[in-house]
mmCIF file of C-alpha atoms and ligand atoms in Angstrom:
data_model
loop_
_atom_site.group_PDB
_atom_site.id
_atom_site.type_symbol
_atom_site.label_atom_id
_atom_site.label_comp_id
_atom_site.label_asym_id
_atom_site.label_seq_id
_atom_site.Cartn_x
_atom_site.Cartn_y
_atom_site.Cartn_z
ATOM 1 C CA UNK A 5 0.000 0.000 0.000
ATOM 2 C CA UNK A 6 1.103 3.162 -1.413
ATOM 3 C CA UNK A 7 1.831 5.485 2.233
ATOM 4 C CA UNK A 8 1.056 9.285 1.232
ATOM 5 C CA UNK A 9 1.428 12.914 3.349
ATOM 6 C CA UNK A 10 -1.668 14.400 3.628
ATOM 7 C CA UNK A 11 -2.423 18.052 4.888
ATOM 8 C CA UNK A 12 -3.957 17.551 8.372
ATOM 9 C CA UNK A 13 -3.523 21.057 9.464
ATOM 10 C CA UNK A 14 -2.261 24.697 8.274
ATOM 11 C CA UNK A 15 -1.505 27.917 10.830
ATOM 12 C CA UNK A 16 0.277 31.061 10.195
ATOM 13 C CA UNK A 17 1.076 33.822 12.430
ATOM 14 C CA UNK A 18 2.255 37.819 11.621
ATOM 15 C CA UNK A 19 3.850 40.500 13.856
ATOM 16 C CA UNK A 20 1.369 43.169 14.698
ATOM 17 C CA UNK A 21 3.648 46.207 13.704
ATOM 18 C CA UNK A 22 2.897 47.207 9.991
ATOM 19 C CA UNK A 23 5.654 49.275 7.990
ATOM 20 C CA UNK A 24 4.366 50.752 5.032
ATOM 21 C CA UNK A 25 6.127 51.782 1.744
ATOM 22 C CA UNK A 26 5.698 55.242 3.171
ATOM 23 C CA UNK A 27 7.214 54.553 6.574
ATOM 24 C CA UNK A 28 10.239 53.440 4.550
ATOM 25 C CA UNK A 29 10.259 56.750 2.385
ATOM 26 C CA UNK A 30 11.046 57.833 5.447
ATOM 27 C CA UNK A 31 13.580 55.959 6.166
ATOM 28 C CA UNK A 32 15.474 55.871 2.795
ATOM 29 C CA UNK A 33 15.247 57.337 -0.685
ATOM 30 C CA UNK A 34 12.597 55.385 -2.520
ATOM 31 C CA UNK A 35 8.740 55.404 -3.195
ATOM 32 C CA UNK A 36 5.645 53.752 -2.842
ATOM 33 C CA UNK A 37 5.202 53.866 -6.138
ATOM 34 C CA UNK A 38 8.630 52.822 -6.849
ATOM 35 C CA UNK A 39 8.260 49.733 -4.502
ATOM 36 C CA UNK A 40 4.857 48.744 -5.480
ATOM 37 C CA UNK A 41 5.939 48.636 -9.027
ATOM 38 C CA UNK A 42 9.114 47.046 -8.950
ATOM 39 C CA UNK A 43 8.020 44.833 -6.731
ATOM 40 C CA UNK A 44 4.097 44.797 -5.565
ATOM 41 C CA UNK A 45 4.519 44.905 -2.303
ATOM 42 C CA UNK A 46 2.472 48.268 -0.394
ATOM 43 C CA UNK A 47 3.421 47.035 3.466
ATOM 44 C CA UNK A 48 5.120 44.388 5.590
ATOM 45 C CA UNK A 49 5.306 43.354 9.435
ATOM 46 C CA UNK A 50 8.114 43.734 11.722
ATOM 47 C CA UNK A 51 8.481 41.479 14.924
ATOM 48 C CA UNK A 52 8.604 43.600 18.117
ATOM 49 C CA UNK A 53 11.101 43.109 20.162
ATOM 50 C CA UNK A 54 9.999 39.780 22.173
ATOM 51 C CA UNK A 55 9.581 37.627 19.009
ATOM 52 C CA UNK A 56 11.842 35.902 17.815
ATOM 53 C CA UNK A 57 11.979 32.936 14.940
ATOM 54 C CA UNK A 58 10.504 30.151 17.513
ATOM 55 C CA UNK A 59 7.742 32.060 19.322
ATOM 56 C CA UNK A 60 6.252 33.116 16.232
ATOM 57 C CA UNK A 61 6.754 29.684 15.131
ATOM 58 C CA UNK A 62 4.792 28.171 18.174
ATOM 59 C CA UNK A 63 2.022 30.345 17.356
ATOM 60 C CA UNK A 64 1.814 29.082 13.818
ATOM 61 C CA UNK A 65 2.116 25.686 14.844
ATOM 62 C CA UNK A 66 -0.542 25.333 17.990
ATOM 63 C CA UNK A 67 -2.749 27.069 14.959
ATOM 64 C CA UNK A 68 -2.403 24.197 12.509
ATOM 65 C CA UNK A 69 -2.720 21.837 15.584
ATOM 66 C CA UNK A 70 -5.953 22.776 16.247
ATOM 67 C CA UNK A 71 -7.264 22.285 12.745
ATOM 68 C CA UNK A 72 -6.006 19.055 12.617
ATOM 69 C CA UNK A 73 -7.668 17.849 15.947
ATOM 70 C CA UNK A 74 -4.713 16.301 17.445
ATOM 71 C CA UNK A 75 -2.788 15.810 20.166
ATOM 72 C CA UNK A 76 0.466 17.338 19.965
ATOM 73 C CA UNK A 77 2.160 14.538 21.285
ATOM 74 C CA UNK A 78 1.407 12.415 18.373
ATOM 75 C CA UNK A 79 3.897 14.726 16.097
ATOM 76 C CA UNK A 80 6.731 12.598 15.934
ATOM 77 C CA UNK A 81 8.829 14.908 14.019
ATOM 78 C CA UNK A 82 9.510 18.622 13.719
ATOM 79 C CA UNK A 83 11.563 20.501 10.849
ATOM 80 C CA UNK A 84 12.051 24.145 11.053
ATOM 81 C CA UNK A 85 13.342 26.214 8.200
ATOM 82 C CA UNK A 86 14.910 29.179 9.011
ATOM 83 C CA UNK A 87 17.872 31.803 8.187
ATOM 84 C CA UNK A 88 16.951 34.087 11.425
ATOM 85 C CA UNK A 89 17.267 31.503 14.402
ATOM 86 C CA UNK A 90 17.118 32.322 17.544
ATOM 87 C CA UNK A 91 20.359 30.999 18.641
ATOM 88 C CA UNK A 92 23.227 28.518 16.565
ATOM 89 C CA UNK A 93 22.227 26.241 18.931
ATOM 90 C CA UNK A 94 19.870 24.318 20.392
ATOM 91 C CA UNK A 95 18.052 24.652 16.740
ATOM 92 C CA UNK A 96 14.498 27.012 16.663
ATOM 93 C CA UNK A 97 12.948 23.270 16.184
ATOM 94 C CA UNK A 98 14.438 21.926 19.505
ATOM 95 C CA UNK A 99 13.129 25.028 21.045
ATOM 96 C CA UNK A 100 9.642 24.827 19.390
ATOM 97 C CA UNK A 101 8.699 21.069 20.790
ATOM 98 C CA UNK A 102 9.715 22.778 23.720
ATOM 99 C CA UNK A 103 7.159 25.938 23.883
ATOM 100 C CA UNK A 104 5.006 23.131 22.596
ATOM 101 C CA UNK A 105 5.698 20.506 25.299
ATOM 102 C CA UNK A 106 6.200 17.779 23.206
ATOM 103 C CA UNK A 107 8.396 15.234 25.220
ATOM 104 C CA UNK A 108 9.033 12.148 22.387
ATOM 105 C CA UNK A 109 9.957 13.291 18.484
ATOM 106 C CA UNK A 110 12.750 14.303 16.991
ATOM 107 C CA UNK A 111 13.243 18.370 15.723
ATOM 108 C CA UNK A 112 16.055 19.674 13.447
ATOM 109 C CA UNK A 113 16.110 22.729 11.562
ATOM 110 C CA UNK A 114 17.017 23.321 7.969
ATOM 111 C CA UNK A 115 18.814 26.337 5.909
ATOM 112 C CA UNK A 116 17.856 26.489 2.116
ATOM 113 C CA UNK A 117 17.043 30.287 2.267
ATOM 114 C CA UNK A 118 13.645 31.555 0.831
ATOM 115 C CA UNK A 119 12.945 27.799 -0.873
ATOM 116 C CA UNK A 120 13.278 26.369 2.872
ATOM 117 C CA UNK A 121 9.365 25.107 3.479
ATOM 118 C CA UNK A 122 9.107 23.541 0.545
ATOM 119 C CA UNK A 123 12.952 21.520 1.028
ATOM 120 C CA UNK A 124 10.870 21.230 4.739
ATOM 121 C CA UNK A 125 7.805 19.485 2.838
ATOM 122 C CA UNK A 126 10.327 17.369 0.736
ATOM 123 C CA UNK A 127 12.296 15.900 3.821
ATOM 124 C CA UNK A 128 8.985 15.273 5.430
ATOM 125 C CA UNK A 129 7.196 13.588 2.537
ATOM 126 C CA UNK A 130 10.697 11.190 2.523
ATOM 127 C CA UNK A 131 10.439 10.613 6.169
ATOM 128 C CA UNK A 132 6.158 9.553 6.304
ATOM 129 C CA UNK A 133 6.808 7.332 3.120
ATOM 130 C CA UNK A 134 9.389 5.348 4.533
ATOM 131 C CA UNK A 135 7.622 4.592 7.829
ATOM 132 C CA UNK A 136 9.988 6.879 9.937
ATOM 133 C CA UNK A 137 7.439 9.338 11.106
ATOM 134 C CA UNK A 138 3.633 9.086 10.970
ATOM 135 C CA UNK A 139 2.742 12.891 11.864
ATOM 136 C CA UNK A 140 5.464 15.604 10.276
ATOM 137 C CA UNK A 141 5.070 18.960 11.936
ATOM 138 C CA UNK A 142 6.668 21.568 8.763
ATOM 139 C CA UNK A 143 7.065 25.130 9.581
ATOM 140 C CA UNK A 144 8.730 28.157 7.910
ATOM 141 C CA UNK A 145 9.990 31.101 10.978
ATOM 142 C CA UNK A 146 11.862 34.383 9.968
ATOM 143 C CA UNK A 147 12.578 37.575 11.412
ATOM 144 C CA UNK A 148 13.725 39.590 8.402
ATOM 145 C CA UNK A 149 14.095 42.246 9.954
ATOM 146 C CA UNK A 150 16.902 41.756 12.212
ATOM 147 C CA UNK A 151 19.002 40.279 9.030
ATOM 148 C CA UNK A 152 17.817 43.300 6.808
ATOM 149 C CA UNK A 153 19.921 46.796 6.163
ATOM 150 C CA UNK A 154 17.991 49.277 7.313
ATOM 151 C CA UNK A 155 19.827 51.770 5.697
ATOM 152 C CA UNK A 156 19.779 49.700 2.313
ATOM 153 C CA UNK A 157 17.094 50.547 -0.519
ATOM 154 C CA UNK A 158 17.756 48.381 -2.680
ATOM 155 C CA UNK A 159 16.672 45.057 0.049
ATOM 156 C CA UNK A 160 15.216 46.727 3.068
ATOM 157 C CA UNK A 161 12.061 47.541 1.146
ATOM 158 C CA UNK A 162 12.111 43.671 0.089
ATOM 159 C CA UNK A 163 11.518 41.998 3.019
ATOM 160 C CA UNK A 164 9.047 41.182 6.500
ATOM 161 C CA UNK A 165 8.771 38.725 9.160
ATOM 162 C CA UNK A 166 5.962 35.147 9.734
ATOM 163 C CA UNK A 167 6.010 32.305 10.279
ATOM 164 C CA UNK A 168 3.760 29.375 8.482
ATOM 165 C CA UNK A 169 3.127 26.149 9.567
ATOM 166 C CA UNK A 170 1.901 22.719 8.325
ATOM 167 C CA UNK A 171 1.055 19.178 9.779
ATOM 168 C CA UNK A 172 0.959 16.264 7.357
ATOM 169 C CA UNK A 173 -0.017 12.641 8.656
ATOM 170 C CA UNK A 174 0.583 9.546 6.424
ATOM 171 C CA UNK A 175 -2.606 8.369 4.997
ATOM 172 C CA UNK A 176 -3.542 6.091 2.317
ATOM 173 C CA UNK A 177 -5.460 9.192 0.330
ATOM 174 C CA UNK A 178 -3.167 10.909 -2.256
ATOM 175 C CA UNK A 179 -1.337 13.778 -0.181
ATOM 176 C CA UNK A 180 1.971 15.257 -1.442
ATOM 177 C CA UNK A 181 2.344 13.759 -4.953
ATOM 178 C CA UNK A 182 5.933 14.682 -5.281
ATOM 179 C CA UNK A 183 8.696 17.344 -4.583
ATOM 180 C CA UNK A 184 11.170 18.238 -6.496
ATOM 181 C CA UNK A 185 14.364 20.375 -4.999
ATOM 182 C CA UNK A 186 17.606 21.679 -6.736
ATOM 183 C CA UNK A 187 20.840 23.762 -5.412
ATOM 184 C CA UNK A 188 23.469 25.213 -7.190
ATOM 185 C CA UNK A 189 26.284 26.828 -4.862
ATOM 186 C CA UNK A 190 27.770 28.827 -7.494
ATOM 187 C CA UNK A 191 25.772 32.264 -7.001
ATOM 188 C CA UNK A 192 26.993 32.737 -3.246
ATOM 189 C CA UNK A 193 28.321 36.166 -4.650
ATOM 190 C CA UNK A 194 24.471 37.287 -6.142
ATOM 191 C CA UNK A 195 22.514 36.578 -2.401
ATOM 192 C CA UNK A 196 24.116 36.571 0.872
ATOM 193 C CA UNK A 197 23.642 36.945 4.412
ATOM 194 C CA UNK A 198 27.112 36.761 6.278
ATOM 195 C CA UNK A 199 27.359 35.228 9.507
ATOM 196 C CA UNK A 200 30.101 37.503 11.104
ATOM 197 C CA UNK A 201 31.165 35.936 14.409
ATOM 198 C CA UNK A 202 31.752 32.161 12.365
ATOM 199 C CA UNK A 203 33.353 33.519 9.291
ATOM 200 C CA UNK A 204 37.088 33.151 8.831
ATOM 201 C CA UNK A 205 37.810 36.825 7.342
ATOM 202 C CA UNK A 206 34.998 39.799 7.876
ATOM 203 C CA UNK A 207 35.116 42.403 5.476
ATOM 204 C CA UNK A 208 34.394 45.821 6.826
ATOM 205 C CA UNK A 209 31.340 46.306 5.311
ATOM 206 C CA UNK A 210 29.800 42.580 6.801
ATOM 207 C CA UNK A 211 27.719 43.829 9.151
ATOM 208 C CA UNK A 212 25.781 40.590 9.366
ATOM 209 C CA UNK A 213 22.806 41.767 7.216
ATOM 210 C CA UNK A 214 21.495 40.419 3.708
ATOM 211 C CA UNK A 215 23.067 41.376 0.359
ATOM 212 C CA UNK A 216 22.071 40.780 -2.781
ATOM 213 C CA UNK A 217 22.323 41.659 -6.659
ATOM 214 C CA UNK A 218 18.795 41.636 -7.115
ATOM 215 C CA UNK A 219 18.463 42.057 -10.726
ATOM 216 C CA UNK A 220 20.504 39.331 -11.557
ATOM 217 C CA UNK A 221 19.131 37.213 -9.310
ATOM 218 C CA UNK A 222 15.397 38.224 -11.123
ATOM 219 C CA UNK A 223 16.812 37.244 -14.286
ATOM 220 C CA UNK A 224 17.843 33.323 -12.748
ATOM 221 C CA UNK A 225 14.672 33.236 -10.804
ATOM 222 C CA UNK A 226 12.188 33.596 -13.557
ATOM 223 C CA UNK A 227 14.345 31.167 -15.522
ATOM 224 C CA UNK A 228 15.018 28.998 -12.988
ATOM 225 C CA UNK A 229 11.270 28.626 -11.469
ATOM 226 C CA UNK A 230 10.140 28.115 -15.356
ATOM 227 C CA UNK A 231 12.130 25.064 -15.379
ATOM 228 C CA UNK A 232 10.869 23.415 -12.235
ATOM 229 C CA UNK A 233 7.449 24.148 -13.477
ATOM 230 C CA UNK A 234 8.085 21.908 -16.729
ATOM 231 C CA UNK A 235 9.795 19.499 -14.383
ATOM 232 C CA UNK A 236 7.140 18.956 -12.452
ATOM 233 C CA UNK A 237 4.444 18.943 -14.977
ATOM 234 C CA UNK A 238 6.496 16.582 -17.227
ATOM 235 C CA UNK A 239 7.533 14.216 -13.843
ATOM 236 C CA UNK A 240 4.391 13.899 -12.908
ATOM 237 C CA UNK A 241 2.614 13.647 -16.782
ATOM 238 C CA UNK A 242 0.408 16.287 -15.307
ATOM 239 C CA UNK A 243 -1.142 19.317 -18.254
ATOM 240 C CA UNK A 244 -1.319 23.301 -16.842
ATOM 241 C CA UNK A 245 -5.193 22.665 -16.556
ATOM 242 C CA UNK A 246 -4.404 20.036 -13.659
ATOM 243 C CA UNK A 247 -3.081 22.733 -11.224
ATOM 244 C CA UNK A 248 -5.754 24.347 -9.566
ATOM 245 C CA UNK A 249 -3.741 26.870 -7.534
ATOM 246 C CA UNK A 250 -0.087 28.079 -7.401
ATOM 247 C CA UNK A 251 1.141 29.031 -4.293
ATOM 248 C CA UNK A 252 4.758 30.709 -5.261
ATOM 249 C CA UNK A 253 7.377 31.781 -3.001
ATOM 250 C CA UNK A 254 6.538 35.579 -2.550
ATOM 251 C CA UNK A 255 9.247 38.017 -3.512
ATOM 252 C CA UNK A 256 8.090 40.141 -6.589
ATOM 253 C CA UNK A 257 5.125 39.897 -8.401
ATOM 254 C CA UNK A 258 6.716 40.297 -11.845
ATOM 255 C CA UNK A 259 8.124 36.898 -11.123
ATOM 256 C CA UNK A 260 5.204 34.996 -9.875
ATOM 257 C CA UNK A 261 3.411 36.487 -12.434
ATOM 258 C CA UNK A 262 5.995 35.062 -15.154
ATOM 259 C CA UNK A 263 5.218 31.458 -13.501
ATOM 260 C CA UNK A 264 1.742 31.760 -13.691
ATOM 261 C CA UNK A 265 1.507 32.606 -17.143
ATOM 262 C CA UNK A 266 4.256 29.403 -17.888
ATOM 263 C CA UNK A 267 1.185 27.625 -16.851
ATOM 264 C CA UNK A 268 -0.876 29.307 -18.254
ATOM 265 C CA UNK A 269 -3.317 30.320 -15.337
ATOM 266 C CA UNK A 270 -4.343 33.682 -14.627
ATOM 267 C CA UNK A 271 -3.535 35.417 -11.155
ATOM 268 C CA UNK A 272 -6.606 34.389 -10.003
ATOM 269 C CA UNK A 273 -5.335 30.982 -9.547
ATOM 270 C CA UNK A 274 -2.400 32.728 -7.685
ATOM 271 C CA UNK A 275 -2.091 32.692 -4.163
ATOM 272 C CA UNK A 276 -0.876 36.733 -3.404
ATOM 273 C CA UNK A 277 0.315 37.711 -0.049
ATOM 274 C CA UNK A 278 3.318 39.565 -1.195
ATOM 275 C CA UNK A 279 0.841 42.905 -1.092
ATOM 276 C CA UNK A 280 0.311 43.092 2.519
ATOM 277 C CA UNK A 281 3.401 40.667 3.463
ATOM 278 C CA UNK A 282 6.612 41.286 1.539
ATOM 279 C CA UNK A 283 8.772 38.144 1.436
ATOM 280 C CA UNK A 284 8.898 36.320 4.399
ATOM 281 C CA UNK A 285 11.630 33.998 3.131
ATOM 282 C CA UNK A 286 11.020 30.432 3.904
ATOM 283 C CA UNK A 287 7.845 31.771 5.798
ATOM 284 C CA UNK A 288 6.196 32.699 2.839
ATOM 285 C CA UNK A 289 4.898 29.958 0.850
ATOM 286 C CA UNK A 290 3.490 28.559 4.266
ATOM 287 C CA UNK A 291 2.092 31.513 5.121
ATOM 288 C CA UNK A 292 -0.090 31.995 1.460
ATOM 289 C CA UNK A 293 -0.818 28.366 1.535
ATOM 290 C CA UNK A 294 -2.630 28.855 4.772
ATOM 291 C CA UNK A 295 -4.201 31.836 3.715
ATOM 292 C CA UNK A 296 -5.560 29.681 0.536
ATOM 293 C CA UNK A 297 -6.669 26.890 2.743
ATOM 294 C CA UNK A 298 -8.304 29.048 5.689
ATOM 295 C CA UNK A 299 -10.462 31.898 3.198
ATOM 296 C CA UNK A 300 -11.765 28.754 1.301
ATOM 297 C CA UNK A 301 -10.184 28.932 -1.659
ATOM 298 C CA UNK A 302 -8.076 25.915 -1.618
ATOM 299 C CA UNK A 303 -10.575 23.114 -1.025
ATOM 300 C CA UNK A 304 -10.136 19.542 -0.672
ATOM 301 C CA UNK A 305 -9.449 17.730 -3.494
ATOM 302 C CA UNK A 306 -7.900 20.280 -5.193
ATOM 303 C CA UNK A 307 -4.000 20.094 -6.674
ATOM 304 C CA UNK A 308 -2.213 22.816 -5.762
ATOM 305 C CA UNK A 309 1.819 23.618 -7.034
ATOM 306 C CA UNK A 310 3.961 25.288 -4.918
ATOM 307 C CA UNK A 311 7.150 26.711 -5.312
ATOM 308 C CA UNK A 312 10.315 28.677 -4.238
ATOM 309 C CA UNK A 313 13.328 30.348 -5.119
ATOM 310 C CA UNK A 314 15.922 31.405 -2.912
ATOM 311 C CA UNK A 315 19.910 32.040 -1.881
ATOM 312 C CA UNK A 316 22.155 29.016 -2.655
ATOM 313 C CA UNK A 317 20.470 29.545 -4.803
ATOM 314 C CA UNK A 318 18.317 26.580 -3.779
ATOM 315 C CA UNK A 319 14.394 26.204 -5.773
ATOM 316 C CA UNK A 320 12.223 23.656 -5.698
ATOM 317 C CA UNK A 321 8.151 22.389 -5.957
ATOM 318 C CA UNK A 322 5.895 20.588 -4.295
ATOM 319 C CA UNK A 323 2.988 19.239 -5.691
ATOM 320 C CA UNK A 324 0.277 17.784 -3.767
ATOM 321 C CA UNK A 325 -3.690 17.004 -3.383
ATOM 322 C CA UNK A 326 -4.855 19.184 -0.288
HETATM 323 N N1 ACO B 423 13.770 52.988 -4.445
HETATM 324 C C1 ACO B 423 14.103 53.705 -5.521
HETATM 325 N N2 ACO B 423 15.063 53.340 -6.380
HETATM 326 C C2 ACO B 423 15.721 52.185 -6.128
HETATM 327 C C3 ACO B 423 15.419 51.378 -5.016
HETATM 328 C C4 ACO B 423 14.401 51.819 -4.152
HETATM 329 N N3 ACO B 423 14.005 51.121 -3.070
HETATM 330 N N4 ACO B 423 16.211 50.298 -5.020
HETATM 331 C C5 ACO B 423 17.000 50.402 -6.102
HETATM 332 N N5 ACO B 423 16.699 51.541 -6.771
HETATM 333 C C6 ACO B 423 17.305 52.067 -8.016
HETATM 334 C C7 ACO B 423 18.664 51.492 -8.275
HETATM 335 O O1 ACO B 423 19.659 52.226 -7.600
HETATM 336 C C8 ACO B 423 18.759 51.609 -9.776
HETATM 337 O O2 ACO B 423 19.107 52.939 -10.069
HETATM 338 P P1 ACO B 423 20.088 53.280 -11.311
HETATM 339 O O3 ACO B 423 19.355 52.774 -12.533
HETATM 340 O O4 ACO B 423 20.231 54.758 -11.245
HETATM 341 O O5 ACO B 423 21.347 52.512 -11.041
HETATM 342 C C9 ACO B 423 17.329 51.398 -10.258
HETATM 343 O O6 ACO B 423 16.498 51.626 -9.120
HETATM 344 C C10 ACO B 423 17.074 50.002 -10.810
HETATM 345 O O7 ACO B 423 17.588 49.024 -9.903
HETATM 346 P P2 ACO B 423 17.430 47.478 -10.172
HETATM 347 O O8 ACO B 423 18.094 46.722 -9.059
HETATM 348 O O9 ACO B 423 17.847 47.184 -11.583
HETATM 349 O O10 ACO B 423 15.826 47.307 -10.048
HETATM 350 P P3 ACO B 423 14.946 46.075 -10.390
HETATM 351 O O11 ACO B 423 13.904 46.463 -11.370
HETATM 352 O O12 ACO B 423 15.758 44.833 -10.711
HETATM 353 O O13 ACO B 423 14.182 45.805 -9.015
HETATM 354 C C11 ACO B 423 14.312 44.198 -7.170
HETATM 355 C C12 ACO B 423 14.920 45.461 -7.852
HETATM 356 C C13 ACO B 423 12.898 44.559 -6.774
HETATM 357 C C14 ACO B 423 15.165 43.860 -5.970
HETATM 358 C C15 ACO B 423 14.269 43.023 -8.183
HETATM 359 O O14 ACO B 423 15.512 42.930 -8.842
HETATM 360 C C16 ACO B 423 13.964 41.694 -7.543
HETATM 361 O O15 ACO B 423 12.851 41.441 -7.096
HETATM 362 N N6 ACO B 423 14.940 40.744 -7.562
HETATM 363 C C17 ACO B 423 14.731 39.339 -7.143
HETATM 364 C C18 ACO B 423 14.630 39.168 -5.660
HETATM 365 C C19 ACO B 423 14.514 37.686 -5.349
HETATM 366 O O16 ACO B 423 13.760 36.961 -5.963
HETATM 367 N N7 ACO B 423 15.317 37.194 -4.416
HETATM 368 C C20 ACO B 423 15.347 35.760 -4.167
HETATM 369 C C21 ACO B 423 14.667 35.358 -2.955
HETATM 370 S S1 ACO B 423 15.263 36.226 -1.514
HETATM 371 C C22 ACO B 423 16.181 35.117 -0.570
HETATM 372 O O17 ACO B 423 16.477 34.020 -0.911
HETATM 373 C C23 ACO B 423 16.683 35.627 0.757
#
């Protein structure tokens, strides 16, 4: 018998504080229009103070918790993507099982920048087939903020903080029909994030916050992401039509909108959060699923694509019946 992962349970959570494109006209030389154009985001959230990557995290997981009914001692495994934990160590998974006082499963945390959820769903879907774990807790936690320039135009306007969460239990009803993940190490120079106190050499101007070329990386993410979108369709002898909703890693609508249309769907089939949300990094595609799944619009039965992009530069999809 075929063992799938099947969505059991979605939460997301977002800081209170809301910075707008005009708060940051304030802050630096740029727009709203500018933003919203280049980019179409209008506003993001910023953690206060007290968050951090695993409280937020918590919240987004006791959410999809509750709509899956269960106990949280039946998640035998957590995995936590993240570039903002809270410390090196003990990873922001140990300390969610913690907050959630979970006693028996196993919690690691994974780094593959903003395509870290779906890399999350991929290691999970590995782990329920083979037996290993029964009920996969999956969550994507960042605090931008604290990684981002705030003196920088060109990324500070890019950027916000969430957390998204996901539960999948092995079932025998078609879940996650596959994944597909990628890395190529080669563009460490074109998206960055240094990690001053571990690196060998610190250049003066490695303050510990994210860099990046960002118009070269556009050109290799709307490549890139139209190639895992043939991938999957092709692995999985799927047509456009199949795909009833794309749920894309949200960091500039010129480049989700390039993947829609390589599927030919119109935005309406597009899950958007990038408006009101910015890009949460490996939050993000958590975070739009469960707004899909919680206004209705995602309903059982339906096949939904996801997909990221992000430093490495890492991408990947995941396909599955919700
Ligand atoms: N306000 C006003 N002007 C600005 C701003 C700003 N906030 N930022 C840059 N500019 C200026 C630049 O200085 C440049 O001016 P110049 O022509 O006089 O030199 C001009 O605007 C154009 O700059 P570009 O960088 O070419 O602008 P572009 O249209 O490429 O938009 C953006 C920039 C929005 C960053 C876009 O390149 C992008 O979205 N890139 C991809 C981001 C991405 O997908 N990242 C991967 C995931 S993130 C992760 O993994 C952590």
């Amino acid at each position: 018998m075929t063992i799938w992962s099947n969505v059991i349970g979605t939460g997301g959570y977002l800081p209170a504080t809301i910075r707008t494109n005009h708060d940051l006209s304030e802050m630096v030389d740029t727009t709203d229009s500018w933003i919203y154009e280049r980019t179409g985001i209008k506003s993001r959230r910023i953690a206060d103070v007290h968050e951090t990557a695993s409280s937020m995290a918590e919240i987004a997981a006791r959410q999809a918790i509750e709509m899956a009914a269960i106990d949280a001692e039946q998640i035998d495994l957590i995995i936590v993507a993240t570039g903002t934990p809270d410390r090196v160590y003990p990873s922001t998974a140990c300390l969610v099982q913690e907050r959630l006082g979970i006693k028996n499963c196993v919690s690691f945390d994974i780094q593959a920048a903003c395509s870290g959820s779906v890399f999350g769903l991929s290691i999970a879907d590995q782990y329920i087939k083979t037996g290993f774990a029964k009920t996969v807790l999956v969550i994507g936690s960042e605090v931008c903020s604290r990684i981002v320039d705030w003196t920088d135009r060109s990324t500070c306007i890019l950027f916000g903080d969430g957390a998204g969460a996901v539960l999948l239990a092995a079932s025998d009803r078609p879940g996650i029909l596959a994944t597909h993940i990628h890395s190529d190490g080669g563009y460490e120079d074109l998206l960055y994030c240094p990690n001053p106190q571990a690196a060998a050499q610190v250049r003066q101007d490695e303050a510990g916050f994210i860099s990046m070329r960002g118009n070269e990386v556009f050109k290799v993410a709307v490549n890139t992401l139209g190639r895992i979108v043939d991938e999957t369709l092709e692995a999985n002898h799927l047509q456009q039509s199949d795909i009833d909703w794309l749920v894309p890693h949200q960091a500039n609508t010129r480049i989700i909108a390039a993947t829609a249309k390589k599927l030919g769907m119109s935005m309406d089939q597009v899950i958007l959060t990038l408006e009101t949300q910015g890009n949460t990094s490996s939050a993000s595609v958590l975070l739009a699923f469960n707004q899909g799944v919680r206004d209705g619009r995602i309903k059982r039965g339906q096949t939904v694509l996801m997909e990221a992009f992000g430093a490495g530069f890492t991408w990947g999809s995941a396909l599955l019946k919700f």
